[in-house]
C-alpha positions as protocol buffer text, in pm:
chain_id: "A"
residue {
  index: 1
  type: UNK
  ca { x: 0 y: 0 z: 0 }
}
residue {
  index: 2
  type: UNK
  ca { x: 92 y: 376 z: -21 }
}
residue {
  index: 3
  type: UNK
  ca { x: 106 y: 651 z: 217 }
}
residue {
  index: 4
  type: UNK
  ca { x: 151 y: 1010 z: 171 }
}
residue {
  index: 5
  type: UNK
  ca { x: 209 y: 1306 z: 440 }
}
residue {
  index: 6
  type: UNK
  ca { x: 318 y: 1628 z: 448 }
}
residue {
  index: 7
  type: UNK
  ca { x: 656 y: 1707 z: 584 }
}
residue {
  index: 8
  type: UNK
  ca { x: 654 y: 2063 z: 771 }
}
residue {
  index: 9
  type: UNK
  ca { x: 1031 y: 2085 z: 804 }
}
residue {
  index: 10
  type: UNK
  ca { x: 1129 y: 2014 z: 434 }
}
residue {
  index: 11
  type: UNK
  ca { x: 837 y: 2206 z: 310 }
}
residue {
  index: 12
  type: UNK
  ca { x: 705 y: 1864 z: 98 }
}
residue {
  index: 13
  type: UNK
  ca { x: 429 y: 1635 z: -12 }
}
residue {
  index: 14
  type: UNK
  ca { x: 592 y: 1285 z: -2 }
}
residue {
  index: 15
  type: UNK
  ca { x: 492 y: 972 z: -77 }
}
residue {
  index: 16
  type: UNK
  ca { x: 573 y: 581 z: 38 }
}
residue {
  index: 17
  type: UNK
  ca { x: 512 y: 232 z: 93 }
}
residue {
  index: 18
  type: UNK
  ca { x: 281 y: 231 z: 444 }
}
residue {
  index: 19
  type: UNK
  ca { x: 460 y: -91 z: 567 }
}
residue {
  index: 20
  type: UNK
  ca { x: 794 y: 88 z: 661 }
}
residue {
  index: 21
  type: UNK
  ca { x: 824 y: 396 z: 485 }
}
residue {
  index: 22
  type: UNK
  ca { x: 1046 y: 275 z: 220 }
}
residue {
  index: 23
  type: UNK
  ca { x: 1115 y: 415 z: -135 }
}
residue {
  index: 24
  type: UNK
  ca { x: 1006 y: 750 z: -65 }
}
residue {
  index: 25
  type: UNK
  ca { x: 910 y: 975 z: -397 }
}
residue {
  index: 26
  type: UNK
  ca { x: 896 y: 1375 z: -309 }
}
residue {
  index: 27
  type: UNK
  ca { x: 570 y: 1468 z: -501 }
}
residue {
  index: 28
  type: UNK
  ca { x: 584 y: 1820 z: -434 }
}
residue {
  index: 29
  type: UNK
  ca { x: 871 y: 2094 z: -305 }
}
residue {
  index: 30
  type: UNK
  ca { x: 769 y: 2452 z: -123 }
}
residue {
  index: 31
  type: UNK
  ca { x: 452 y: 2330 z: 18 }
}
residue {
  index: 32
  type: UNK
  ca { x: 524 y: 2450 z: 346 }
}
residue {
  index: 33
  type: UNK
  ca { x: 185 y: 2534 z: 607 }
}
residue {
  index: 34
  type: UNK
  ca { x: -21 y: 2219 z: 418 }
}
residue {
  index: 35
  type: UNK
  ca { x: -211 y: 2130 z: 698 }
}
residue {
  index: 36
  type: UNK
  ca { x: -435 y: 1856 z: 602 }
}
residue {
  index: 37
  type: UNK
  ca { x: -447 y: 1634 z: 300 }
}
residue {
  index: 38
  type: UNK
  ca { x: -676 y: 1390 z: 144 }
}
residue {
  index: 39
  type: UNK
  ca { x: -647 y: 1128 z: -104 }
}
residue {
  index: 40
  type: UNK
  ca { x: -934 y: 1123 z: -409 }
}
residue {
  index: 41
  type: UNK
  ca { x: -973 y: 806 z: -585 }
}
residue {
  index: 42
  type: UNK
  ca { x: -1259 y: 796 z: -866 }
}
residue {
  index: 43
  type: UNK
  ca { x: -1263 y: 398 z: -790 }
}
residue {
  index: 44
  type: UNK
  ca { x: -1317 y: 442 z: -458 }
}
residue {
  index: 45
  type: UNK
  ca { x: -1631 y: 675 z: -443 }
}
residue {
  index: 46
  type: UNK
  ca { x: -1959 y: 503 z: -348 }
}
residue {
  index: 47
  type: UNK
  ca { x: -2329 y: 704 z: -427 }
}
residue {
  index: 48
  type: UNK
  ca { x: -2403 y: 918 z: -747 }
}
residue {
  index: 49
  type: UNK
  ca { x: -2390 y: 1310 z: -814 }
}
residue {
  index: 50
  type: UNK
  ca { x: -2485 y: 1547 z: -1098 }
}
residue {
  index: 51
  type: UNK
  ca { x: -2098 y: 1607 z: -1078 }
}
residue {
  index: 52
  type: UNK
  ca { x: -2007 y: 1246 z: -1280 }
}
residue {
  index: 53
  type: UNK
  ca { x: -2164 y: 1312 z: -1580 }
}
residue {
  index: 54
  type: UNK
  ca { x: -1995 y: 1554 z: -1785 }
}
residue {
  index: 55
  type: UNK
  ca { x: -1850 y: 1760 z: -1488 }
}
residue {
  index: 56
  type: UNK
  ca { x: -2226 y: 1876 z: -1399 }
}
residue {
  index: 57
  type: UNK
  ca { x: -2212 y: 2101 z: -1702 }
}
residue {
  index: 58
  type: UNK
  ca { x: -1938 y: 2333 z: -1502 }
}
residue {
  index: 59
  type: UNK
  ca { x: -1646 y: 2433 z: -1728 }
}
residue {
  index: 60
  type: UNK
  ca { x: -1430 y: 2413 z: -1448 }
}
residue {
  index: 61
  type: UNK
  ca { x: -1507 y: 2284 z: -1104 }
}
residue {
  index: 62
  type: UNK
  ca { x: -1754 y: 2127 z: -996 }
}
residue {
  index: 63
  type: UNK
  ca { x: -1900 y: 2045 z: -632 }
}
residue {
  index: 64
  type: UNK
  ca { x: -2172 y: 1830 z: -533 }
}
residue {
  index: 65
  type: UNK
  ca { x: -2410 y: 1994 z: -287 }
}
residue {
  index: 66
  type: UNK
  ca { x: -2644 y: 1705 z: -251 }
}
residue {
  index: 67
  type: UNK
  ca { x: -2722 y: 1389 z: -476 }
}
residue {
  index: 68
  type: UNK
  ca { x: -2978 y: 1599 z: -651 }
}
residue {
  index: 69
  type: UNK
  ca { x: -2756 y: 1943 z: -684 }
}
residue {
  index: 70
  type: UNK
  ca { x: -2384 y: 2058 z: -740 }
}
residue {
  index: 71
  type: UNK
  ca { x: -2246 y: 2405 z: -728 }
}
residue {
  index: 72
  type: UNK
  ca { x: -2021 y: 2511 z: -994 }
}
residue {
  index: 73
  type: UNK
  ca { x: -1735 y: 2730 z: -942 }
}
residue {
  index: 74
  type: UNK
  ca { x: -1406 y: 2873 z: -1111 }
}
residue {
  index: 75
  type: UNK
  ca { x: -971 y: 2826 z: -1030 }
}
residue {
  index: 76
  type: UNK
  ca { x: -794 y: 3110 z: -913 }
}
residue {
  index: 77
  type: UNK
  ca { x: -772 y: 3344 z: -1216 }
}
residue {
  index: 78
  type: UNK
  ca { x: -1130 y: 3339 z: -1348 }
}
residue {
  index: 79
  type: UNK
  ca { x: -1443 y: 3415 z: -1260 }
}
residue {
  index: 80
  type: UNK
  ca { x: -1818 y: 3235 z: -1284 }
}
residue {
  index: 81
  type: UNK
  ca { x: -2022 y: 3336 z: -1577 }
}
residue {
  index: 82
  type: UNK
  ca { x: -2383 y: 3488 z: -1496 }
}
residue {
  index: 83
  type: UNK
  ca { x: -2471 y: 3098 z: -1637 }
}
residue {
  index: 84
  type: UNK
  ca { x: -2346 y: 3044 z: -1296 }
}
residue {
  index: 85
  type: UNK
  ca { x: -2166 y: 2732 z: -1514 }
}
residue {
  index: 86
  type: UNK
  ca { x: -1901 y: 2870 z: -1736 }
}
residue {
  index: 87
  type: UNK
  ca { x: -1576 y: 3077 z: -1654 }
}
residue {
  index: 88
  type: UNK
  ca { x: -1414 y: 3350 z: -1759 }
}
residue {
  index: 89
  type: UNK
  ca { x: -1060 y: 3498 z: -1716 }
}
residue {
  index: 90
  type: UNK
  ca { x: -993 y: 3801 z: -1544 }
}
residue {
  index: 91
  type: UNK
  ca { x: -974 y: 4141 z: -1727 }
}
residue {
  index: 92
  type: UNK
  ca { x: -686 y: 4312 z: -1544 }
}
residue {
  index: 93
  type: UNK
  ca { x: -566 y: 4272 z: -1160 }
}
residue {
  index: 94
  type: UNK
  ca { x: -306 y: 4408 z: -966 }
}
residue {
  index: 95
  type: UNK
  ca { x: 4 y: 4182 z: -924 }
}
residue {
  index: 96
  type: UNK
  ca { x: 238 y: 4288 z: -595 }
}
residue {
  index: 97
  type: UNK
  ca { x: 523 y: 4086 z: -427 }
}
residue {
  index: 98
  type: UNK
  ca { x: 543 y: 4039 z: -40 }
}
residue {
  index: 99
  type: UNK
  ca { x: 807 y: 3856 z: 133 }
}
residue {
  index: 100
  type: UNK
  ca { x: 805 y: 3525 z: -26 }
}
residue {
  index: 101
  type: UNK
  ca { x: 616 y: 3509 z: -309 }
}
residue {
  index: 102
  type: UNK
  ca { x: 395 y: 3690 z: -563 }
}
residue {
  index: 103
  type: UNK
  ca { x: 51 y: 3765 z: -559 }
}
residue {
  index: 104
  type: UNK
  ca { x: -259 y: 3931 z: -735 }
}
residue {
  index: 105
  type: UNK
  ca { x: -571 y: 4097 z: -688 }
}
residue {
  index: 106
  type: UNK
  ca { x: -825 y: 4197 z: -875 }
}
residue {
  index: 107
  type: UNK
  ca { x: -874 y: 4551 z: -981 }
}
residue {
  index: 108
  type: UNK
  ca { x: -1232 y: 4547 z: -984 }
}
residue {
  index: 109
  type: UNK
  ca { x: -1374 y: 4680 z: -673 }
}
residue {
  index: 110
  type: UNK
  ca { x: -1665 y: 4418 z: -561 }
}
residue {
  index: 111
  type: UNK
  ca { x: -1431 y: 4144 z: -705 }
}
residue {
  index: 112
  type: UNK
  ca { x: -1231 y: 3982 z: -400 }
}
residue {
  index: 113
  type: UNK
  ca { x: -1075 y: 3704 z: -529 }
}
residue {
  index: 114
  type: UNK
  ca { x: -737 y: 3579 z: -582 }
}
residue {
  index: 115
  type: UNK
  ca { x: -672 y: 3723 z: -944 }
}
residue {
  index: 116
  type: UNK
  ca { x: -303 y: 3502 z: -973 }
}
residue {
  index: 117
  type: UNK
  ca { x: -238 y: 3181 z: -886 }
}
residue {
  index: 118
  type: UNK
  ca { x: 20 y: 3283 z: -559 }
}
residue {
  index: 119
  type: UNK
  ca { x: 384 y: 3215 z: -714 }
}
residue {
  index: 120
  type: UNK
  ca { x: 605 y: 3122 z: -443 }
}
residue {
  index: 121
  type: UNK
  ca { x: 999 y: 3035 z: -406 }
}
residue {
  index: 122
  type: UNK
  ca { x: 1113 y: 3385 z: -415 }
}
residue {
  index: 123
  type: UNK
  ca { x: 1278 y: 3575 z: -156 }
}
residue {
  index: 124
  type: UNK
  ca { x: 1235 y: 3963 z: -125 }
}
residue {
  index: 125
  type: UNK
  ca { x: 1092 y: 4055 z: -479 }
}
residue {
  index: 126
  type: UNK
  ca { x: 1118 y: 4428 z: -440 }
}
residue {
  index: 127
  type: UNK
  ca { x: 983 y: 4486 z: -802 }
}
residue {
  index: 128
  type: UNK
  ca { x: 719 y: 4336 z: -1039 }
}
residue {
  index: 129
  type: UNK
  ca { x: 625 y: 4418 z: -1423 }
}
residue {
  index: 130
  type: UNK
  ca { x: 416 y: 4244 z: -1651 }
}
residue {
  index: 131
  type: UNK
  ca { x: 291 y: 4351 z: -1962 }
}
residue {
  index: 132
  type: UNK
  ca { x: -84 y: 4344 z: -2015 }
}
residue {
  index: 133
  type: UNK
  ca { x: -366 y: 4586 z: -2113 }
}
residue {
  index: 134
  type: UNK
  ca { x: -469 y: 4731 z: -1742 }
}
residue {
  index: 135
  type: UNK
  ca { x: -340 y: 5069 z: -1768 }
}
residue {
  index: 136
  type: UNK
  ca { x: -13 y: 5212 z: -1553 }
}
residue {
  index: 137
  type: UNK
  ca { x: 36 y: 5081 z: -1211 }
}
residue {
  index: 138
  type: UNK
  ca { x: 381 y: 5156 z: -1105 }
}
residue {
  index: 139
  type: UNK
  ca { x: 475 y: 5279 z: -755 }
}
residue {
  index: 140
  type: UNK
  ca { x: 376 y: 5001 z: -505 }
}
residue {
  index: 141
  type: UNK
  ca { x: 428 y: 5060 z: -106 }
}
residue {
  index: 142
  type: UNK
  ca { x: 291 y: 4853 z: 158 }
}
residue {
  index: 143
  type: UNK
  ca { x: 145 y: 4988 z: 490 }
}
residue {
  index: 144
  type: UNK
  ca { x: 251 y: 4737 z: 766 }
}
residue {
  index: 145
  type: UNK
  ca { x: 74 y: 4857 z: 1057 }
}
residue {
  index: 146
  type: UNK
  ca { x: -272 y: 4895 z: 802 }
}
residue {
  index: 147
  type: UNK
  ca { x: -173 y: 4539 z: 613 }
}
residue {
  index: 148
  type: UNK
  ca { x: -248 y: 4730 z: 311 }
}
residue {
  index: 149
  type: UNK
  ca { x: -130 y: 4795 z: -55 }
}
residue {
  index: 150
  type: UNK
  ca { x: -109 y: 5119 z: -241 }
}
residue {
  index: 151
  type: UNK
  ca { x: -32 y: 5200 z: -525 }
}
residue {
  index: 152
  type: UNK
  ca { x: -3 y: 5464 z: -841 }
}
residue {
  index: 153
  type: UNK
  ca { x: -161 y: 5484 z: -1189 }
}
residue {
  index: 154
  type: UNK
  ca { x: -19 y: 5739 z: -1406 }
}
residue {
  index: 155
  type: UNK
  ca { x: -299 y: 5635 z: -1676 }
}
residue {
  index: 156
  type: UNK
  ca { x: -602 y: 5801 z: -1475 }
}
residue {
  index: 157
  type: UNK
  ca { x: -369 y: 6011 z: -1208 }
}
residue {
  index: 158
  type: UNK
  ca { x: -495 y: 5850 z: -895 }
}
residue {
  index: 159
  type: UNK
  ca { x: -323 y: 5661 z: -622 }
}
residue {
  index: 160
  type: UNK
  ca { x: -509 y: 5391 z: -461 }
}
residue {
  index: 161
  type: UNK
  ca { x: -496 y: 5130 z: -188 }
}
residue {
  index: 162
  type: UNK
  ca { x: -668 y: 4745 z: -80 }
}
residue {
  index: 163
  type: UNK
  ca { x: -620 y: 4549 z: 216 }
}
residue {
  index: 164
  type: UNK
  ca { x: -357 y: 4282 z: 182 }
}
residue {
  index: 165
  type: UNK
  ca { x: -548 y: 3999 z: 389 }
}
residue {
  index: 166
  type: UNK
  ca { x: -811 y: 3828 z: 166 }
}
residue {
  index: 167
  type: UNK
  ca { x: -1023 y: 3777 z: 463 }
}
residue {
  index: 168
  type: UNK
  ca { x: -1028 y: 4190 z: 533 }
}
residue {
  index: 169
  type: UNK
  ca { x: -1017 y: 4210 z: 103 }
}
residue {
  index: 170
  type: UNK
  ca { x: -1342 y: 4060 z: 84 }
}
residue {
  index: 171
  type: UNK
  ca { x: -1510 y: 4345 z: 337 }
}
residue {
  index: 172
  type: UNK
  ca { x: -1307 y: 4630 z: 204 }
}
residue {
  index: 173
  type: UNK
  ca { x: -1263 y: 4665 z: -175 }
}
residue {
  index: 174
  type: UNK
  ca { x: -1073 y: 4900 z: -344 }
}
residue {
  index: 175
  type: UNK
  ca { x: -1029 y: 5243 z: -254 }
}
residue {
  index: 176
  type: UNK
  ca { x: -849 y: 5549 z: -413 }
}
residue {
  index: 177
  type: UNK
  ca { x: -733 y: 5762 z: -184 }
}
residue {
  index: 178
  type: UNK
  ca { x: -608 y: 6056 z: -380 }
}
residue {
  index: 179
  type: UNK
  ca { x: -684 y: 6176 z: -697 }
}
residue {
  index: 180
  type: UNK
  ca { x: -466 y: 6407 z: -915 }
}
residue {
  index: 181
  type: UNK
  ca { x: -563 y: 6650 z: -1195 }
}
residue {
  index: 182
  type: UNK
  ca { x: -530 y: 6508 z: -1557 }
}
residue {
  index: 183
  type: UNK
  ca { x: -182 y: 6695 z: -1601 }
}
residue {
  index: 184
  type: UNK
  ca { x: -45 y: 6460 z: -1267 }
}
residue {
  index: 185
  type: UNK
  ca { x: 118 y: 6126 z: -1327 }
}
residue {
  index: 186
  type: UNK
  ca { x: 203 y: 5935 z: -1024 }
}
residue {
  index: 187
  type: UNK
  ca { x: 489 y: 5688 z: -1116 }
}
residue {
  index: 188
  type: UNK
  ca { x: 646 y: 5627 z: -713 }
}
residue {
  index: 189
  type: UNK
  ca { x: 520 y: 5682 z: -336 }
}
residue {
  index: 190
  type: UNK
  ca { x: 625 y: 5652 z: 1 }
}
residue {
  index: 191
  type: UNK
  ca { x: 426 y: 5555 z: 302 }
}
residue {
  index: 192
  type: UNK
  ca { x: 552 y: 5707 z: 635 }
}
residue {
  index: 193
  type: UNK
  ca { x: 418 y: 5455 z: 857 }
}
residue {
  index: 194
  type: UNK
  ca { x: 496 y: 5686 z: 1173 }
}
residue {
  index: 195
  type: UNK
  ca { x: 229 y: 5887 z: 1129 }
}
């Protein structure tokens, strides 16, 4: 038989035989904080769900809510159609870098969702660029004590700011906090954080 844990202090999903541990197989690196897994095996479900049949109709995901009903939803990076079925990527988001890793939010006020898949494995990104059609953000400064993000868009002479946590992103969206006259273009800030 097989057996497979998550190993805190080398940060990886492993796998091996469950009689002594033998011929191990790392499945996974920089998975560091898992703190549960679970095993799916189609062979070994038991019952029926709208989910089996052609993935419920979902073009992505699909979860079964009872044996009568499933819910469909979307991976990081898109969003559910107004089918409530189908997904669609997302139009522009903010990308930032924290300590280890990168991230992304979307720019879209009421939308509070992860807008990147989280890219981990780096160490003290103090820049990020990407080239896509969401207008000019350039200066990025984060607000420890506020666990916040702001930022400046030359494009439409604002600077702006969202909370960091998605747990405090989903109750406060977006917010611009200054805006500038059409001749201003923001391109850097600095947050004094003793004030």
């Amino acid at each position: 038989g097989k057996l497979w844990w998550a190993n805190e202090e080398s940060a990886q999903l492993v796998l091996g035989n469950n009689r002594d541990g033998r011929n191990l197989v790392v499945l996974r690196n920089k998975t560091s904080g898992v703190v549960h897994i679970k095993v799916y095996d189609r062979e070994g479900q038991q019952g029926r769900n709208l989910c089996q049949v052609n993935n419920g109709g979902c073009s992505q995901l699909c979860f079964p809510t009872s044996e009568n009903s499933r819910s469909c939803s979307c991976t990081v990076g898109y969003n559910l159609r107004t089918d409530r079925m189908s997904c669609e990527g997302v139009d522009s988001f903010l990308m930032y870098s924290i300590h280890k890793g990168i991230r992304g939010i979307a720019l879209d006020p009421n939308d509070n969702t992860e807008a990147l898949m989280p890219i981990t494995g780096t160490q003290f990104a103090v820049a990020v660029d990407f080239h896509a059609d969401v207008g000019s953000v350039e200066g990025l400064a984060y607000h420890r004590a506020l666990d916040m993000l702001y930022w400046t868009s030359s494009t439409n002479s604002t600077i702006s700011r969202k909370a960091v946590d998605p747990i405090r992103a989903a109750t406060f969206s977006r917010q611009v906090v200054v805006t500038l006259s059409e001749e201003d273009h923001p391109h850097a800030l600095v947050l004094d954080e003793c004030q």
